[in-house]
Amino acid sequence: MHKEHTLTKNQQIIFDLIDKSPEPMKAYSILFNVQKKGIKAPLQVYRALDKLVEIGKIHKIESRNAFIACHNSSCQVANATAFSICEICEKVTEISSVGLSKYLANFKDKDGMKYSKYNLEFFGLCKKCTLK
Amino acid sequence: MHKEHTLTKNQQIIFDLIDKSPEPMKAYSILFNVQKKGIKAPLQVYRALDKLVEIGKIHKIESRNAFIACHNSSCQVANATAFSICEICEKVTEISSVGLSKYLANFKDKDGMKYSKYNLEFFGLCKKCTLK
DNA sequence: TTTAAATTGTTATAATATAACATCATGTAA
DNA sequence: TTACATGATGTTATATTATAACAATTTAAA
Ligand SMILES: [Zn+2]
Ligand SMILES: [Zn+2]
Ligand SMILES: [Zn+2]
Ligand SMILES: [Zn+2]
């Protein structure tokens, strides 16, 4: 479960926008959409994004340079994330699988190294795009 | 195993550079390093990088916007990649684990969707940095 | 209340990546 | 061999993503 953080004004504006969006949002698209609320510069957006990622309210989809709200109580403060990405329509879904997160949290490499954090992105076709 | 491709001149120059590098290389650092060999523009670099990624000779480390040569015969043409990344020294290692790749290749989400491709990035401290 | 830490606002700039178009090389089919 | 398709190259310009630097303000502890 996420620790509760009181979001600041900018953070709240930007989180609300991302949270309402059905698809991941890019930083400059966010900027465009919040300019009427007084957020005028890229840095204001990036600072809010950094914080929101840090506290686990949103995640960055690295392969797309885009941000999505977290709807998964099991990804502890952004330390363990998994997504499926449709290569046609670009729909992104956060994967919530106890089996997967357990497997990855316990994964040790050859040297016995254990990792504190991971990000996994699966690519394929979503249901809708498979039928086409 | 990788299908053999005959690399073109630019592709070969850029692959050789990345292959020799002990750490992932960024596009503009590559550009700087190959300018004396006649590759002068970003596009020439990005085109070679795209092709090398496509045929599986190199991989992109998405969280770092950097490129590393593949030394793992089991990642079929860039479709299934896993890396460990040290958050202090930024050392990146390609993970070669039959167990992990089998697990991920067979992973199905809630909807029974199977994925054709994935990229996994683990973060933590490498051996050297753990001892410090 | 004082003081440190976090957040904000602002301008400028750095770093990463692609568009558009002309040319050249290579292989394949008529 | 010629004609054609395909892929690779060269080049200029531009789009997209992200951070540096610094001043001012707000917030929350000590
Ligand atoms: Zn999440
Ligand atoms: Zn789709
Ligand atoms: Zn590989
Ligand atoms: Zn390290």
XYZ file of C-alpha atoms (C1' of nucleotides) and ligand atoms in Angstrom:
328
model
C 0.000 0.000 0.000
C 1.238 3.469 -0.692
C 2.253 5.639 2.195
C 0.001 8.654 2.162
C 1.607 11.827 0.935
C -0.080 15.158 0.789
C 0.488 16.355 -2.721
C 1.399 19.939 -3.360
C -0.648 22.044 -5.729
C 1.416 21.329 -8.823
C 1.769 17.679 -7.961
C -1.983 17.355 -7.470
C -2.841 19.093 -10.739
C -0.476 16.880 -12.671
C -1.452 13.689 -10.878
C -5.151 14.344 -11.522
C -4.484 14.812 -15.207
C -2.472 11.605 -15.527
C -4.914 9.689 -13.373
C -7.841 10.646 -15.601
C -5.967 9.834 -18.794
C -6.821 6.476 -20.369
C -3.326 6.285 -21.802
C 0.189 7.149 -20.641
C 0.944 10.836 -20.979
C 4.127 12.467 -22.182
C 5.692 15.344 -20.307
C 5.097 18.025 -22.926
C 1.531 16.881 -23.473
C 1.037 17.250 -19.731
C 2.588 20.707 -19.907
C 0.230 21.735 -22.681
C -2.763 20.494 -20.693
C -1.913 22.281 -17.446
C -0.866 25.626 -18.840
C -4.324 27.041 -18.202
C -3.817 26.141 -14.531
C -0.677 28.248 -14.313
C 2.013 25.650 -14.827
C 4.038 27.220 -17.576
C 7.476 25.649 -17.722
C 8.804 22.138 -18.426
C 10.708 22.114 -15.159
C 7.550 22.517 -13.152
C 6.165 19.453 -14.858
C 9.335 17.388 -14.550
C 9.719 18.222 -10.879
C 6.203 17.108 -10.116
C 6.683 13.975 -12.212
C 9.916 13.116 -10.393
C 8.205 13.406 -7.045
C 5.126 11.458 -8.094
C 7.328 8.668 -9.430
C 9.374 8.683 -6.239
C 6.348 8.227 -4.021
C 4.819 5.649 -6.322
C 1.715 7.549 -7.419
C 2.743 7.291 -11.053
C 5.185 5.208 -13.061
C 7.354 6.030 -16.020
C 7.026 3.765 -19.040
C 10.676 3.854 -19.985
C 10.357 2.601 -23.522
C 7.796 5.302 -24.279
C 8.972 8.230 -22.158
C 5.468 8.448 -20.784
C 3.758 8.405 -17.422
C 0.833 6.402 -16.081
C -0.972 6.498 -12.733
C -0.453 3.532 -10.447
C -3.494 1.372 -9.860
C -1.703 -1.453 -8.190
C -1.309 -1.542 -4.454
C 1.420 -4.160 -4.626
C 4.116 -2.130 -6.337
C 5.769 -0.744 -3.247
C 6.746 2.828 -3.915
C 7.693 2.283 -7.523
C 10.273 -0.361 -6.724
C 8.698 -3.178 -8.622
C 6.767 -2.489 -11.762
C 5.535 -4.503 -14.702
C 3.581 -3.389 -17.724
C 2.116 -4.791 -20.910
C 2.356 -2.612 -23.967
C 0.433 -3.121 -27.193
C 2.696 -2.500 -30.135
C -0.167 -1.434 -32.359
C -2.488 0.791 -30.311
C 0.086 1.604 -27.601
C -2.337 0.676 -24.829
C -0.418 0.182 -21.583
C -1.637 -1.868 -18.648
C 0.043 -2.292 -15.301
C 0.431 -5.969 -14.517
C -0.548 -7.079 -11.061
C 0.571 -10.648 -10.560
C 1.607 -11.954 -7.165
C 3.425 -14.840 -8.805
C 5.427 -12.563 -11.072
C 6.353 -10.071 -8.384
C 7.395 -12.816 -6.003
C 9.491 -14.479 -8.674
C 11.250 -11.252 -9.595
C 11.677 -10.009 -6.025
C 13.472 -13.240 -5.203
C 15.478 -13.498 -8.383
C 19.199 -13.822 -7.851
C 21.718 -13.662 -10.647
C 24.749 -15.923 -11.102
C 26.755 -14.020 -8.534
C 23.949 -14.366 -6.015
C 23.179 -10.704 -6.363
C 19.679 -9.697 -5.304
C 18.034 -6.598 -6.592
C 16.073 -3.983 -4.738
C 14.128 -2.724 -7.689
C 13.030 -3.687 -11.166
C 11.020 -2.583 -14.154
C 9.586 -5.031 -16.656
C 7.919 -4.162 -19.935
C 6.141 -6.802 -22.002
C 5.311 -6.137 -25.634
C 2.681 -7.775 -27.750
C -0.811 -7.236 -29.075
C -3.749 -6.391 -26.867
C -7.013 -8.310 -27.209
C -8.610 -5.710 -29.438
C -5.650 -5.531 -31.787
C -5.319 -9.312 -31.964
C -8.832 -9.585 -33.392
C -8.245 -7.105 -36.168
C 21.768 -17.930 -31.743
C 21.829 -14.814 -33.839
C 21.177 -15.067 -37.521
C 24.277 -13.840 -39.294
C 23.960 -10.465 -40.901
C 26.602 -8.769 -42.937
C 26.971 -5.380 -41.373
C 27.371 -2.346 -43.551
C 30.290 -0.012 -43.094
C 28.580 2.358 -40.693
C 26.940 -0.445 -38.777
C 30.285 -2.211 -38.391
C 32.091 0.905 -37.191
C 29.434 1.614 -34.614
C 29.069 -1.978 -33.506
C 32.831 -2.310 -33.019
C 32.874 0.781 -30.846
C 29.993 -0.382 -28.645
C 31.375 -3.898 -28.490
C 34.726 -2.667 -27.201
C 33.175 -0.352 -24.640
C 33.101 -1.640 -21.068
C 29.967 0.360 -20.411
C 26.786 1.231 -22.313
C 27.298 4.049 -24.770
C 25.005 6.958 -25.504
C 24.209 7.996 -29.043
C 26.003 11.324 -28.996
C 29.047 9.836 -27.334
C 29.104 7.297 -30.143
C 28.785 10.109 -32.654
C 31.711 11.949 -31.114
C 33.841 8.808 -31.241
C 33.171 7.950 -34.871
C 33.464 11.397 -36.381
C 37.056 10.757 -37.346
C 35.798 7.766 -39.365
C 33.490 9.963 -41.404
C 30.217 9.528 -39.583
C 29.202 13.100 -39.019
C 25.486 13.305 -38.300
C 23.207 11.990 -35.548
C 20.973 10.286 -38.075
C 23.781 8.128 -39.330
C 24.324 6.931 -35.797
C 20.652 6.407 -35.003
C 20.072 4.496 -38.216
C 22.902 2.121 -37.481
C 21.728 1.755 -33.885
C 18.178 0.953 -34.999
C 19.395 -1.750 -37.319
C 21.815 -3.234 -34.783
C 19.032 -3.376 -32.195
C 16.679 -4.943 -34.726
C 19.068 -7.775 -35.550
C 19.989 -8.302 -31.915
C 23.655 -7.303 -32.057
C 23.119 -4.601 -29.475
C 20.430 -3.736 -26.922
C 19.065 -0.439 -25.732
C 19.074 0.145 -21.991
C 15.808 2.040 -21.893
C 16.197 3.613 -18.482
C 19.559 5.044 -19.507
C 19.112 5.806 -23.218
C 22.277 3.862 -23.843
C 23.403 0.919 -25.924
C 25.312 -2.243 -25.072
C 26.567 -5.103 -27.224
C 24.825 -8.434 -26.823
C 26.910 -11.210 -25.326
C 24.079 -13.599 -24.762
C 23.159 -16.140 -27.377
C 19.800 -16.818 -25.752
C 18.153 -13.455 -26.340
C 16.604 -14.214 -29.695
C 16.989 -11.161 -31.873
C 16.390 -8.665 -29.110
C 13.018 -10.112 -28.157
C 13.844 -11.078 -24.633
C 16.316 -9.042 -22.654
C 17.221 -8.634 -19.013
C 19.831 -6.426 -17.403
C 21.189 -5.564 -14.028
C 22.096 -1.953 -13.432
C 24.171 -0.624 -10.568
C 22.667 2.569 -9.254
C 25.996 3.889 -8.059
C 28.595 3.121 -10.728
C 26.068 2.564 -13.540
C 27.665 -0.750 -14.495
C 25.262 -2.736 -16.681
C 25.336 -6.494 -17.139
C 23.165 -8.573 -19.407
C 21.515 -11.341 -17.422
C 21.608 -14.788 -18.915
C 19.344 -17.039 -16.910
C 17.485 -19.928 -18.493
C 15.076 -20.011 -15.561
C 14.244 -16.335 -15.860
C 13.816 -16.348 -19.606
C 11.619 -19.455 -19.489
C 9.504 -17.932 -16.749
C 9.007 -14.685 -18.622
C 8.517 -16.265 -22.030
C 5.693 -18.335 -20.575
C 4.169 -15.610 -18.462
C 0.503 -15.004 -19.120
C -1.432 -12.120 -17.632
C -4.927 -12.274 -16.142
C -6.547 -12.256 -19.558
C -4.380 -15.125 -20.679
C -2.436 -12.820 -22.916
C 1.018 -14.037 -23.873
C 3.728 -11.679 -24.934
C 6.136 -11.942 -27.799
C 8.784 -9.704 -26.339
C 9.968 -8.212 -23.080
C 12.616 -6.058 -21.497
C 13.523 -6.304 -17.831
C 15.821 -3.986 -15.918
C 16.924 -4.790 -12.383
C 18.422 -2.085 -10.195
C 20.675 -2.469 -7.201
C 24.287 -2.307 -6.190
C 27.003 -4.259 -7.925
C 29.499 -6.284 -5.895
C 32.124 -3.574 -5.939
C 29.737 -0.869 -4.820
C 28.232 -3.047 -2.098
C 31.637 -3.352 -0.418
C 32.257 0.379 -0.311
C 10.293 31.661 16.443
C 14.047 30.374 14.017
C 15.874 27.574 10.831
C 16.362 23.824 7.528
C 14.165 21.529 3.851
C 11.108 21.347 0.162
C 8.650 23.577 -3.407
C 8.004 27.038 -6.783
C 8.950 30.328 -10.631
C 11.799 31.636 -14.464
C 15.143 31.802 -18.235
C 18.227 29.461 -20.711
C 20.287 25.415 -22.526
C 21.561 20.470 -22.932
C 20.621 15.914 -24.550
C 18.007 12.714 -27.248
C 15.727 11.643 -31.534
C 13.287 12.180 -36.100
C 11.526 14.526 -40.712
C 12.375 15.276 -45.333
C 14.734 14.804 -49.383
C 18.551 13.754 -52.545
C 21.886 10.300 -53.808
C 24.265 5.961 -54.107
C 24.877 0.903 -53.855
C 23.260 -3.828 -54.357
C 20.754 -7.508 -55.686
C 17.121 -9.528 -58.615
C 14.041 -10.279 -62.558
C 12.869 -9.531 -67.241
C 22.446 -6.360 -69.784
C 19.005 -3.367 -68.380
C 15.366 -1.995 -65.507
C 13.593 -1.954 -61.189
C 13.085 -2.460 -56.231
C 15.261 -2.220 -51.915
C 18.194 -0.716 -48.585
C 21.850 2.310 -47.064
C 23.971 6.803 -47.033
C 24.671 11.891 -46.694
C 22.884 16.269 -45.364
C 20.257 20.066 -43.339
C 16.924 21.259 -40.395
C 13.907 20.512 -36.659
C 11.268 18.087 -33.021
C 11.186 16.033 -28.536
C 12.787 15.089 -23.979
C 15.164 16.728 -19.967
C 18.249 19.504 -16.867
C 21.283 23.674 -15.101
C 21.344 27.654 -12.449
C 19.540 30.924 -9.467
C 16.090 33.595 -6.837
C 11.941 33.622 -4.178
C 8.469 31.452 -1.392
C 6.213 28.057 1.410
C 6.198 24.351 4.797
C 7.308 21.830 8.678
C 10.408 20.796 12.480
C 13.358 21.948 16.268
Zn 1.996 0.615 -9.710
Zn -3.773 -2.765 -29.093
Zn 21.494 -10.045 -25.623
Zn 28.492 -0.404 -8.917
